Amino acid sequence: MTALRILTGPDLLAALDDLARLRIQVFRAWPYLYDGDVAYERDYLAAYDDPGAIVAAAYDGDQLIGAATGTPLAKHADDFAAPFAGRPEPLDQIFYCAESVLLPGYRGRGLGHAFFDAREAHARALGLRYSAFCSVLRPDDHPLRPEGARSHDAFWRGRGYAPLPGVIATFRWRDIDQPEDSDHPLQFWMRDLTSRG
């Protein structure tokens, strides 16, 4: 039976190694195709050593089988904050819903909604007005695109999110079929937490 635990502070930091392993495992698949390593993960996850950070962690017994992270955008990587230059929303009012990773066997059980519910509640508790995330952009004819792959756009729109035109971050990682790191575009989506949805 799965259980969702909300981790902050020392409990969050204690879970980062397990989160790193889960990210490496889940993000190897479409659409991220991420050839991860522990050193990269440690550097990336250092941003969560922050009092505003949260991990909504799903466990099956003692095993971490899914997680969703978030932190105020202004305190996250500059790579993610820079695309908002020129936007009317102040950075210090945006909560960044970072990764959602879930092992395939546990999908379709409502954990995706639970992950967003937990992060949005945390953002509201911090007094933030907006919630945002980004998704990797891949061409429809990408050679590693699985047959029948579908987007999560309908799920995200159902939660009140919409893509922000022109608000695209660029982040580097190594794809599983490539020898070197390369740039990847990520489209930002956002919702106003004061509106219904």
Coordinates of N, CA, C and O in Angstrom, one line a residue:
M1 N 0.8 -1.2 0.0 CA 0.0 0.0 0.0 C 0.9 1.2 0.0 O 1.9 1.3 0.7
T2 N 0.5 2.2 -0.8 CA 1.3 3.4 -0.9 C 0.9 4.5 0.1 O -0.3 4.5 0.5
A3 N 1.9 5.2 0.5 CA 1.6 6.3 1.5 C 2.4 7.6 1.0 O 3.5 7.5 0.5
L4 N 1.7 8.7 1.1 CA 2.3 10.0 0.7 C 2.8 10.7 1.9 O 2.0 10.9 2.9
R5 N 4.1 11.1 1.9 CA 4.7 11.8 3.0 C 5.2 13.1 2.5 O 5.8 13.2 1.5
I6 N 4.9 14.2 3.3 CA 5.4 15.5 2.9 C 6.7 15.8 3.7 O 6.7 15.8 4.9
L7 N 7.7 16.0 2.9 CA 9.1 16.2 3.5 C 9.6 17.6 3.3 O 9.5 18.1 2.2
T8 N 10.0 18.2 4.4 CA 10.7 19.5 4.4 C 11.9 19.4 5.4 O 12.0 18.5 6.2
G9 N 12.7 20.4 5.3 CA 13.8 20.5 6.3 C 14.7 19.3 6.3 O 15.0 18.7 5.2
P10 N 15.1 18.8 7.5 CA 16.0 17.7 7.6 C 15.5 16.4 7.0 O 16.2 15.6 6.4
D11 N 14.1 16.2 7.1 CA 13.5 15.0 6.5 C 13.7 15.0 4.9 O 14.0 14.0 4.3
L12 N 13.6 16.2 4.3 CA 13.8 16.3 2.9 C 15.2 16.0 2.5 O 15.5 15.2 1.6
L13 N 16.1 16.6 3.3 CA 17.6 16.4 2.9 C 18.0 14.9 3.1 O 18.8 14.4 2.3
A14 N 17.4 14.2 4.1 CA 17.7 12.8 4.3 C 17.2 11.9 3.1 O 17.7 10.8 2.9
A15 N 16.2 12.4 2.3 CA 15.6 11.6 1.2 C 16.3 11.9 -0.1 O 16.0 11.3 -1.1
L16 N 17.3 12.9 -0.2 CA 17.8 13.3 -1.5 C 18.5 12.2 -2.2 O 18.5 12.1 -3.4
D17 N 19.3 11.3 -1.5 CA 20.0 10.2 -2.2 C 19.0 9.3 -2.9 O 19.2 8.9 -4.0
D18 N 17.9 9.0 -2.2 CA 16.8 8.1 -2.8 C 16.2 8.8 -3.9 O 15.9 8.2 -5.0
L19 N 15.9 10.1 -3.8 CA 15.3 10.9 -4.9 C 16.3 10.9 -6.1 O 15.8 10.8 -7.2
A20 N 17.6 11.1 -5.9 CA 18.5 11.1 -7.0 C 18.4 9.7 -7.8 O 18.4 9.7 -9.0
R21 N 18.4 8.6 -7.1 CA 18.3 7.3 -7.7 C 17.0 7.2 -8.5 O 17.0 6.7 -9.6
L22 N 15.9 7.7 -7.9 CA 14.6 7.6 -8.6 C 14.6 8.5 -9.8 O 14.1 8.0 -10.9
R23 N 15.2 9.7 -9.8 CA 15.2 10.5 -10.9 C 16.0 9.9 -12.1 O 15.6 9.9 -13.2
I24 N 17.2 9.3 -11.7 CA 18.0 8.7 -12.7 C 17.2 7.6 -13.4 O 17.2 7.4 -14.7
Q25 N 16.5 6.8 -12.6 CA 15.7 5.6 -13.2 C 14.6 6.1 -14.1 O 14.4 5.6 -15.2
V26 N 13.7 7.0 -13.6 CA 12.5 7.4 -14.3 C 12.8 8.3 -15.5 O 12.2 8.1 -16.5
F27 N 13.8 9.2 -15.3 CA 14.1 10.1 -16.4 C 14.8 9.5 -17.6 O 15.1 10.2 -18.6
R28 N 15.3 8.3 -17.5 CA 15.8 7.6 -18.7 C 14.8 7.4 -19.8 O 15.2 7.3 -20.9
A29 N 13.6 7.4 -19.4 CA 12.5 7.1 -20.3 C 12.1 8.4 -21.0 O 12.4 9.5 -20.7
W30 N 11.3 8.2 -22.1 CA 10.7 9.3 -22.8 C 9.9 10.2 -21.9 O 9.2 9.7 -21.1
P31 N 9.9 11.5 -22.0 CA 10.6 12.3 -23.1 C 11.9 12.8 -22.6 O 12.6 13.5 -23.4
Y32 N 12.4 12.5 -21.4 CA 13.6 13.2 -20.9 C 14.8 12.5 -21.5 O 15.8 13.1 -21.8
L33 N 14.8 11.1 -21.5 CA 15.9 10.4 -22.1 C 17.3 10.7 -21.4 O 18.3 10.8 -22.1
Y34 N 17.2 10.9 -20.1 CA 18.3 11.5 -19.3 C 19.3 10.4 -18.9 O 18.9 9.4 -18.2
D35 N 20.5 10.5 -19.3 CA 21.6 9.6 -18.9 C 22.2 10.2 -17.6 O 23.3 10.8 -17.7
G36 N 21.6 10.0 -16.5 CA 22.0 10.7 -15.3 C 23.2 10.0 -14.6 O 23.5 8.8 -14.8
D37 N 23.8 10.8 -13.7 CA 24.8 10.2 -12.8 C 24.7 10.9 -11.4 O 24.1 12.0 -11.3
V38 N 25.2 10.3 -10.4 CA 25.0 10.7 -9.0 C 25.7 12.1 -8.8 O 25.1 12.9 -8.1
A39 N 26.8 12.4 -9.4 CA 27.5 13.6 -9.2 C 26.6 14.8 -9.7 O 26.5 15.8 -9.0
Y40 N 26.0 14.6 -10.9 CA 25.1 15.7 -11.4 C 24.0 15.8 -10.5 O 23.5 17.0 -10.2
E41 N 23.4 14.7 -10.0 CA 22.2 14.8 -9.2 C 22.5 15.5 -7.9 O 21.7 16.3 -7.4
R42 N 23.7 15.3 -7.3 CA 24.0 16.0 -6.0 C 24.1 17.5 -6.2 O 23.6 18.2 -5.4
D43 N 24.6 17.9 -7.3 CA 24.7 19.3 -7.6 C 23.4 19.9 -7.9 O 23.0 21.0 -7.3
Y44 N 22.5 19.2 -8.7 CA 21.2 19.7 -9.0 C 20.3 19.8 -7.7 O 19.6 20.8 -7.5
L45 N 20.3 18.8 -6.9 CA 19.4 18.7 -5.8 C 19.9 19.6 -4.6 O 19.1 19.7 -3.7
A46 N 21.1 20.2 -4.7 CA 21.5 21.1 -3.6 C 20.5 22.3 -3.5 O 20.4 22.9 -2.4
A47 N 19.8 22.6 -4.5 CA 18.8 23.7 -4.5 C 17.7 23.4 -3.4 O 17.0 24.4 -3.0
Y48 N 17.5 22.2 -3.0 CA 16.5 21.9 -2.1 C 16.9 22.0 -0.6 O 16.1 21.7 0.3
D49 N 18.1 22.4 -0.4 CA 18.5 22.8 1.0 C 18.1 24.2 1.2 O 18.8 25.1 1.3
D50 N 16.7 24.3 1.3 CA 16.1 25.6 1.5 C 14.8 25.5 2.3 O 14.1 24.5 2.1
P51 N 14.5 26.4 3.2 CA 13.3 26.2 4.1 C 12.0 26.2 3.3 O 11.0 25.7 3.8
G52 N 12.0 26.8 2.1 CA 10.8 26.8 1.3 C 10.6 25.6 0.4 O 9.6 25.5 -0.2
A53 N 11.5 24.7 0.4 CA 11.5 23.5 -0.4 C 10.6 22.4 0.1 O 10.4 22.3 1.4
I54 N 10.0 21.6 -0.7 CA 9.2 20.5 -0.4 C 9.4 19.3 -1.3 O 9.8 19.5 -2.4
V55 N 9.3 18.1 -0.7 CA 9.2 16.9 -1.5 C 7.9 16.1 -1.1 O 7.8 15.8 0.1
A56 N 7.0 15.9 -2.0 CA 5.9 15.0 -1.7 C 6.4 13.6 -2.2 O 6.6 13.4 -3.3
A57 N 6.6 12.8 -1.2 CA 7.3 11.5 -1.4 C 6.3 10.4 -1.3 O 5.6 10.3 -0.2
A58 N 6.2 9.5 -2.3 CA 5.3 8.4 -2.2 C 6.1 7.1 -1.9 O 7.1 6.9 -2.6
Y59 N 5.7 6.4 -0.9 CA 6.4 5.2 -0.5 C 5.5 3.9 -0.6 O 4.3 4.0 -0.4
D60 N 6.1 2.8 -1.0 CA 5.5 1.5 -0.9 C 6.3 0.8 0.2 O 7.4 0.4 0.0
G61 N 5.8 0.8 1.4 CA 6.6 0.3 2.6 C 7.7 1.4 2.8 O 7.4 2.6 2.9
D62 N 8.9 0.9 2.8 CA 10.1 1.8 2.9 C 10.7 2.3 1.6 O 11.7 3.0 1.6
Q63 N 10.1 1.8 0.5 CA 10.7 2.1 -0.8 C 10.1 3.4 -1.4 O 8.9 3.5 -1.5
L64 N 10.9 4.3 -1.8 CA 10.5 5.5 -2.5 C 10.1 5.1 -3.9 O 11.0 4.7 -4.6
I65 N 8.8 5.3 -4.2 CA 8.4 4.8 -5.6 C 8.0 6.0 -6.4 O 7.7 5.9 -7.6
G66 N 7.9 7.2 -5.8 CA 7.5 8.4 -6.5 C 7.8 9.6 -5.7 O 7.9 9.6 -4.5
A67 N 8.0 10.7 -6.4 CA 8.3 12.0 -5.7 C 8.0 13.2 -6.6 O 8.2 13.1 -7.8
A68 N 7.6 14.3 -5.9 CA 7.4 15.5 -6.6 C 8.0 16.6 -5.8 O 7.8 16.7 -4.6
T69 N 8.8 17.4 -6.4 CA 9.6 18.4 -5.6 C 9.1 19.8 -6.0 O 8.5 20.0 -7.0
G70 N 9.4 20.8 -5.1 CA 9.1 22.2 -5.4 C 9.9 23.1 -4.5 O 10.3 22.7 -3.4
T71 N 10.0 24.3 -5.0 CA 10.7 25.3 -4.2 C 10.4 26.7 -4.8 O 10.0 26.8 -6.0
P72 N 10.5 27.8 -4.0 CA 10.2 29.1 -4.6 C 11.2 29.3 -5.8 O 12.4 29.0 -5.8
L73 N 10.6 29.8 -6.9 CA 11.4 29.9 -8.2 C 12.6 30.8 -8.0 O 13.6 30.6 -8.6
A74 N 12.4 31.9 -7.2 CA 13.5 32.9 -7.1 C 14.7 32.3 -6.5 O 15.8 32.8 -6.6
K75 N 14.6 31.1 -5.8 CA 15.7 30.5 -5.1 C 16.2 29.3 -5.9 O 17.1 28.6 -5.4
H76 N 15.6 29.0 -7.0 CA 16.0 27.8 -7.8 C 17.1 28.3 -8.9 O 17.5 29.4 -8.9
A77 N 17.4 27.4 -9.7 CA 18.5 27.6 -10.7 C 18.2 28.8 -11.6 O 17.0 29.0 -12.0
D78 N 19.2 29.7 -11.9 CA 19.0 30.8 -12.7 C 18.5 30.4 -14.1 O 17.8 31.1 -14.8
D79 N 18.9 29.2 -14.5 CA 18.4 28.7 -15.8 C 16.9 28.7 -15.9 O 16.3 28.8 -17.0
F80 N 16.2 28.5 -14.8 CA 14.8 28.4 -14.8 C 14.1 29.8 -14.6 O 13.0 30.0 -15.0
A81 N 14.8 30.6 -13.8 CA 14.2 32.0 -13.5 C 14.4 32.9 -14.7 O 13.5 33.8 -15.0
A82 N 15.5 32.8 -15.5 CA 15.8 33.8 -16.5 C 14.7 33.9 -17.6 O 14.4 35.0 -18.0
P83 N 14.0 32.8 -18.0 CA 13.0 33.0 -19.0 C 11.8 33.9 -18.6 O 11.0 34.3 -19.5
F84 N 11.7 34.2 -17.3 CA 10.5 35.0 -16.9 C 10.8 36.5 -17.0 O 10.0 37.3 -16.6
A85 N 12.0 36.9 -17.4 CA 12.3 38.3 -17.6 C 11.3 38.9 -18.5 O 11.0 38.4 -19.6
G86 N 10.7 40.0 -18.1 CA 9.7 40.6 -18.9 C 8.3 40.2 -18.6 O 7.3 40.8 -19.1
R87 N 8.1 39.1 -17.8 CA 6.8 38.7 -17.4 C 6.2 39.6 -16.3 O 7.0 40.1 -15.5
P88 N 4.9 39.8 -16.3 CA 4.4 40.6 -15.2 C 4.4 40.0 -13.8 O 4.4 40.7 -12.8
E89 N 4.5 38.7 -13.7 CA 4.4 38.0 -12.4 C 5.8 38.2 -11.7 O 6.8 37.8 -12.3
P90 N 5.8 38.7 -10.5 CA 7.1 38.8 -9.8 C 7.7 37.4 -9.5 O 6.9 36.5 -9.1
L91 N 9.0 37.2 -9.7 CA 9.6 35.9 -9.4 C 9.4 35.5 -8.0 O 9.2 34.3 -7.7
D92 N 9.3 36.4 -7.0 CA 9.2 36.1 -5.6 C 7.7 35.7 -5.3 O 7.4 35.4 -4.1
Q93 N 6.9 35.6 -6.3 CA 5.5 35.2 -6.1 C 5.2 33.9 -6.8 O 4.1 33.4 -6.9
I94 N 6.3 33.2 -7.4 CA 6.1 32.0 -8.2 C 6.7 30.8 -7.4 O 7.9 30.9 -7.0
F95 N 5.9 29.8 -7.3 CA 6.5 28.5 -6.8 C 6.8 27.6 -7.9 O 5.9 27.4 -8.8
Y96 N 7.9 27.0 -7.9 CA 8.4 26.2 -9.0 C 8.1 24.7 -8.7 O 8.8 24.2 -7.7
C97 N 7.2 24.1 -9.3 CA 7.0 22.6 -9.2 C 8.0 21.9 -10.1 O 7.8 22.0 -11.4
A98 N 9.0 21.4 -9.6 CA 10.1 20.8 -10.4 C 9.7 19.4 -10.8 O 8.6 19.2 -11.4
E99 N 10.5 18.4 -10.6 CA 10.2 17.1 -11.1 C 9.0 16.4 -10.4 O 8.7 16.6 -9.3
S100 N 8.3 15.6 -11.2 CA 7.4 14.6 -10.7 C 7.9 13.3 -11.3 O 7.9 13.1 -12.6
V101 N 8.3 12.4 -10.5 CA 8.8 11.1 -11.0 C 8.1 9.9 -10.2 O 7.9 10.0 -9.0
L102 N 7.7 9.0 -11.0 CA 6.9 7.9 -10.5 C 7.2 6.6 -11.2 O 7.1 6.6 -12.5
L103 N 7.4 5.5 -10.5 CA 7.7 4.3 -11.2 C 6.5 3.8 -12.0 O 5.3 4.0 -11.5
P104 N 6.7 3.3 -13.2 CA 5.5 2.9 -14.1 C 4.4 2.1 -13.4 O 3.3 2.3 -13.7
G105 N 4.8 1.2 -12.6 CA 3.8 0.3 -12.0 C 2.8 1.0 -11.0 O 1.8 0.4 -10.6
Y106 N 3.1 2.2 -10.7 CA 2.3 2.9 -9.7 C 1.5 4.1 -10.3 O 0.8 4.8 -9.7
R107 N 1.6 4.2 -11.7 CA 0.9 5.2 -12.4 C -0.6 4.9 -12.5 O -1.0 3.8 -12.5
G108 N -1.4 6.0 -12.7 CA -2.8 5.8 -12.9 C -3.6 5.5 -11.6 O -4.8 5.1 -11.6
R109 N -3.0 5.9 -10.4 CA -3.6 5.7 -9.1 C -3.9 7.0 -8.4 O -4.2 7.0 -7.2
G110 N -3.8 8.1 -9.1 CA -4.1 9.4 -8.5 C -2.9 10.1 -7.8 O -3.1 11.2 -7.3
L111 N -1.7 9.5 -7.9 CA -0.6 10.1 -7.3 C -0.2 11.4 -8.0 O 0.3 12.4 -7.3
G112 N -0.4 11.5 -9.3 CA -0.1 12.8 -10.0 C -0.9 13.9 -9.4 O -0.3 15.0 -9.2
H113 N -2.2 13.7 -9.2 CA -3.0 14.8 -8.6 C -2.5 15.1 -7.1 O -2.4 16.2 -6.7
A114 N -2.2 14.0 -6.4 CA -1.8 14.2 -5.0 C -0.5 15.0 -5.0 O -0.3 15.9 -4.1
F115 N 0.4 14.8 -5.9 CA 1.7 15.5 -6.0 C 1.4 17.0 -6.2 O 2.0 17.9 -5.5
F116 N 0.5 17.3 -7.2 CA 0.2 18.7 -7.4 C -0.5 19.3 -6.2 O -0.2 20.5 -5.8
D117 N -1.5 18.6 -5.6 CA -2.2 19.1 -4.5 C -1.3 19.5 -3.4 O -1.4 20.6 -2.8
A118 N -0.3 18.7 -3.1 CA 0.7 18.9 -2.0 C 1.5 20.1 -2.3 O 1.7 21.0 -1.4
R119 N 2.0 20.2 -3.5 CA 2.9 21.4 -3.8 C 2.1 22.7 -3.9 O 2.6 23.7 -3.4
E120 N 0.9 22.7 -4.4 CA 0.1 23.9 -4.5 C -0.3 24.3 -3.1 O -0.2 25.5 -2.8
A121 N -0.6 23.4 -2.2 CA -0.9 23.8 -0.8 C 0.3 24.4 -0.1 O 0.2 25.4 0.6
H122 N 1.5 23.8 -0.4 CA 2.7 24.3 0.2 C 3.0 25.7 -0.3 O 3.3 26.6 0.5
A123 N 2.8 26.0 -1.6 CA 3.0 27.3 -2.2 C 2.1 28.3 -1.5 O 2.5 29.4 -1.2
R124 N 0.8 27.9 -1.4 CA -0.2 28.9 -0.7 C 0.3 29.1 0.7 O 0.2 30.3 1.2
A125 N 0.7 28.1 1.4 CA 1.2 28.3 2.8 C 2.4 29.3 2.9 O 2.5 30.0 3.9
L126 N 3.2 29.3 1.8 CA 4.3 30.2 1.8 C 3.9 31.6 1.3 O 4.7 32.5 1.3
G127 N 2.6 31.8 1.0 CA 2.1 33.1 0.6 C 2.3 33.4 -0.9 O 2.3 34.6 -1.3
L128 N 2.6 32.4 -1.7 CA 2.9 32.6 -3.1 C 1.6 32.5 -4.0 O 0.7 31.7 -3.7
R129 N 1.6 33.3 -5.0 CA 0.3 33.4 -5.8 C 0.3 32.5 -7.0 O -0.8 32.0 -7.4
Y130 N 1.5 32.2 -7.6 CA 1.5 31.4 -8.8 C 2.3 30.1 -8.6 O 3.2 30.0 -7.8
S131 N 1.9 29.1 -9.4 CA 2.6 27.8 -9.4 C 3.0 27.6 -10.9 O 2.2 27.8 -11.8
A132 N 4.2 27.1 -11.1 CA 4.7 26.9 -12.5 C 5.6 25.7 -12.5 O 6.1 25.2 -11.5
F133 N 5.6 25.1 -13.7 CA 6.5 24.0 -13.9 C 7.0 24.1 -15.4 O 6.4 24.9 -16.2
C134 N 7.9 23.2 -15.8 CA 8.2 23.2 -17.2 C 8.3 21.7 -17.7 O 8.6 20.8 -16.9
S135 N 8.1 21.6 -19.0 CA 8.1 20.2 -19.6 C 9.1 20.3 -20.8 O 9.1 21.3 -21.5
V136 N 9.8 19.2 -21.0 CA 10.8 19.2 -22.1 C 10.0 19.1 -23.4 O 9.0 18.5 -23.5
L137 N 10.6 19.8 -24.4 CA 10.0 19.8 -25.7 C 10.8 18.9 -26.6 O 12.0 19.0 -26.7
R138 N 10.1 17.9 -27.2 CA 10.8 17.0 -28.1 C 10.0 17.0 -29.4 O 8.8 17.1 -29.4
P139 N 10.7 16.8 -30.6 CA 9.9 16.8 -31.9 C 9.1 15.5 -32.0 O 9.5 14.4 -31.4
D140 N 8.0 15.6 -32.7 CA 7.2 14.4 -32.9 C 7.9 13.3 -33.6 O 7.6 12.1 -33.4
D141 N 8.9 13.6 -34.4 CA 9.6 12.6 -35.2 C 10.9 12.2 -34.5 O 11.8 11.6 -35.2
H142 N 11.1 12.5 -33.2 CA 12.3 12.1 -32.6 C 12.5 10.6 -32.7 O 11.5 9.8 -32.5
P143 N 13.7 10.1 -33.0 CA 13.9 8.7 -33.2 C 13.7 7.8 -32.0 O 13.4 6.6 -32.2
L144 N 13.7 8.3 -30.8 CA 13.5 7.5 -29.6 C 12.1 7.7 -29.1 O 11.8 7.1 -28.0
R145 N 11.2 8.4 -29.8 CA 9.8 8.5 -29.3 C 9.1 7.2 -29.4 O 9.1 6.6 -30.5
P146 N 8.6 6.7 -28.3 CA 7.9 5.4 -28.3 C 6.6 5.5 -29.1 O 5.9 6.5 -29.1
E147 N 6.2 4.4 -29.7 CA 4.9 4.3 -30.4 C 3.8 4.5 -29.4 O 3.9 3.9 -28.3
G148 N 2.9 5.4 -29.7 CA 1.8 5.6 -28.7 C 2.1 6.6 -27.6 O 1.2 6.8 -26.7
A149 N 3.2 7.2 -27.6 CA 3.6 8.2 -26.6 C 2.6 9.3 -26.6 O 2.2 9.8 -27.7
R150 N 2.1 9.8 -25.5 CA 1.2 10.9 -25.4 C 1.6 11.9 -24.4 O 2.3 11.6 -23.5
S151 N 1.2 13.1 -24.6 CA 1.6 14.2 -23.7 C 0.7 14.2 -22.5 O -0.4 13.5 -22.4
H152 N 1.1 15.0 -21.5 CA 0.3 15.2 -20.3 C -0.5 16.5 -20.3 O -1.0 16.9 -19.3
D153 N -0.5 17.1 -21.5 CA -1.2 18.4 -21.6 C -2.6 18.5 -21.1 O -3.0 19.4 -20.4
A154 N -3.4 17.5 -21.4 CA -4.8 17.5 -20.9 C -4.8 17.4 -19.4 O -5.7 18.1 -18.7
F155 N -4.0 16.6 -18.8 CA -3.9 16.5 -17.3 C -3.5 17.9 -16.7 O -4.2 18.4 -15.8
W156 N -2.5 18.5 -17.3 CA -2.1 19.8 -16.7 C -3.1 20.9 -16.9 O -3.4 21.7 -16.0
R157 N -3.8 20.9 -18.1 CA -4.8 21.9 -18.3 C -6.0 21.7 -17.4 O -6.6 22.6 -16.9
G158 N -6.3 20.4 -17.1 CA -7.3 20.1 -16.2 C -7.1 20.6 -14.8 O -8.0 20.8 -14.0
R159 N -5.8 20.8 -14.5 CA -5.5 21.4 -13.1 C -5.3 22.9 -13.2 O -5.0 23.5 -12.2
G160 N -5.7 23.5 -14.3 CA -5.7 25.0 -14.4 C -4.4 25.6 -14.9 O -4.3 26.8 -14.9
Y161 N -3.5 24.8 -15.4 CA -2.2 25.3 -16.0 C -2.4 25.6 -17.5 O -3.1 24.9 -18.1
A162 N -1.6 26.5 -17.9 CA -1.5 26.8 -19.4 C -0.1 27.2 -19.7 O 0.7 27.7 -18.9
P163 N 0.3 26.8 -20.9 CA 1.7 27.2 -21.3 C 1.9 28.7 -21.5 O 0.9 29.4 -21.9
L164 N 3.0 29.2 -21.1 CA 3.3 30.6 -21.2 C 4.1 30.8 -22.5 O 5.2 30.4 -22.7
P165 N 3.4 31.5 -23.5 CA 4.1 31.7 -24.8 C 5.5 32.4 -24.6 O 5.6 33.4 -24.0
G166 N 6.4 31.7 -25.3 CA 7.8 32.3 -25.3 C 8.6 32.1 -24.0 O 9.8 32.5 -24.0
V167 N 8.0 31.5 -23.0 CA 8.7 31.3 -21.7 C 9.3 29.9 -21.7 O 8.7 28.9 -21.3
I168 N 10.5 29.8 -22.3 CA 11.2 28.5 -22.5 C 12.6 28.6 -21.9 O 13.4 29.5 -22.1
A169 N 12.8 27.6 -21.0 CA 14.2 27.5 -20.4 C 15.0 26.6 -21.2 O 14.5 25.8 -22.0
T170 N 16.3 26.7 -21.1 CA 17.2 25.8 -21.7 C 18.1 25.2 -20.6 O 18.6 25.9 -19.8
F171 N 18.1 23.8 -20.6 CA 18.9 23.1 -19.6 C 19.7 22.0 -20.3 O 19.2 21.5 -21.3
R172 N 20.8 21.7 -19.7 CA 21.8 20.8 -20.3 C 21.7 19.5 -19.6 O 21.8 19.4 -18.3
W173 N 21.7 18.4 -20.3 CA 22.0 17.0 -19.8 C 22.4 16.1 -21.0 O 22.2 16.5 -22.1
R174 N 22.8 15.0 -20.7 CA 23.2 14.0 -21.7 C 22.1 13.0 -21.9 O 21.6 12.4 -21.0
D175 N 21.6 13.0 -23.2 CA 20.6 12.0 -23.6 C 21.2 10.6 -23.6 O 22.5 10.4 -23.8
I176 N 20.4 9.6 -23.5 CA 20.9 8.2 -23.4 C 21.5 7.7 -24.7 O 22.3 6.7 -24.6
D177 N 21.3 8.4 -25.8 CA 21.9 8.0 -27.1 C 22.9 8.9 -27.6 O 23.3 8.9 -28.7
Q178 N 23.4 9.8 -26.7 CA 24.4 10.8 -27.1 C 25.7 10.7 -26.2 O 25.6 10.4 -25.0
P179 N 26.8 11.1 -26.8 CA 28.1 11.0 -26.0 C 28.3 12.2 -25.1 O 29.1 12.1 -24.2
E180 N 27.7 13.3 -25.4 CA 27.9 14.6 -24.6 C 26.6 15.2 -24.2 O 25.5 14.9 -24.7
D181 N 26.8 16.1 -23.2 CA 25.6 16.9 -22.8 C 25.2 17.8 -23.9 O 26.0 18.2 -24.8
S182 N 23.9 18.1 -24.0 CA 23.4 19.1 -25.0 C 22.2 19.9 -24.4 O 21.7 19.5 -23.4
D183 N 21.9 21.0 -25.1 CA 20.8 21.9 -24.6 C 19.5 21.2 -24.9 O 19.3 20.7 -26.0
H184 N 18.5 21.5 -24.0 CA 17.2 21.0 -24.2 C 16.2 22.1 -23.8 O 16.3 22.7 -22.8
P185 N 15.3 22.4 -24.7 CA 14.3 23.4 -24.4 C 13.2 22.9 -23.5 O 12.7 21.7 -23.7
L186 N 12.7 23.7 -22.6 CA 11.6 23.3 -21.7 C 10.6 24.4 -21.6 O 10.9 25.5 -21.3
Q187 N 9.4 24.0 -21.9 CA 8.2 25.0 -21.9 C 7.7 25.2 -20.5 O 7.3 24.2 -19.9
F188 N 7.5 26.4 -20.1 CA 6.9 26.7 -18.8 C 5.4 26.8 -18.9 O 4.9 27.3 -19.9
W189 N 4.8 26.2 -17.9 CA 3.3 26.3 -17.7 C 3.1 27.0 -16.4 O 3.9 26.8 -15.5
M190 N 2.0 27.6 -16.2 CA 1.7 28.3 -14.9 C 0.2 28.4 -14.7 O -0.6 28.4 -15.6
R191 N -0.1 28.5 -13.4 CA -1.5 28.8 -13.0 C -1.5 29.8 -11.8 O -0.5 29.9 -11.1
D192 N -2.6 30.6 -11.7 CA -2.8 31.5 -10.6 C -3.4 30.7 -9.5 O -4.6 30.2 -9.7
L193 N -2.8 30.6 -8.3 CA -3.3 29.8 -7.2 C -4.5 30.4 -6.6 O -5.2 29.8 -5.7
T194 N -4.8 31.7 -6.9 CA -6.0 32.3 -6.3 C -7.2 32.1 -7.1 O -8.3 32.4 -6.6
S195 N -7.1 31.5 -8.3 CA -8.2 31.1 -9.1 C -8.6 29.7 -8.9 O -7.8 28.9 -8.4
R196 N -9.8 29.3 -9.2 CA -10.3 28.0 -9.1 C -9.7 27.1 -10.2 O -9.5 27.6 -11.3
G197 N -9.5 25.9 -9.9 CA -8.9 25.0 -10.9 C -8.0 24.0 -10.4 O -7.6 24.0 -9.2

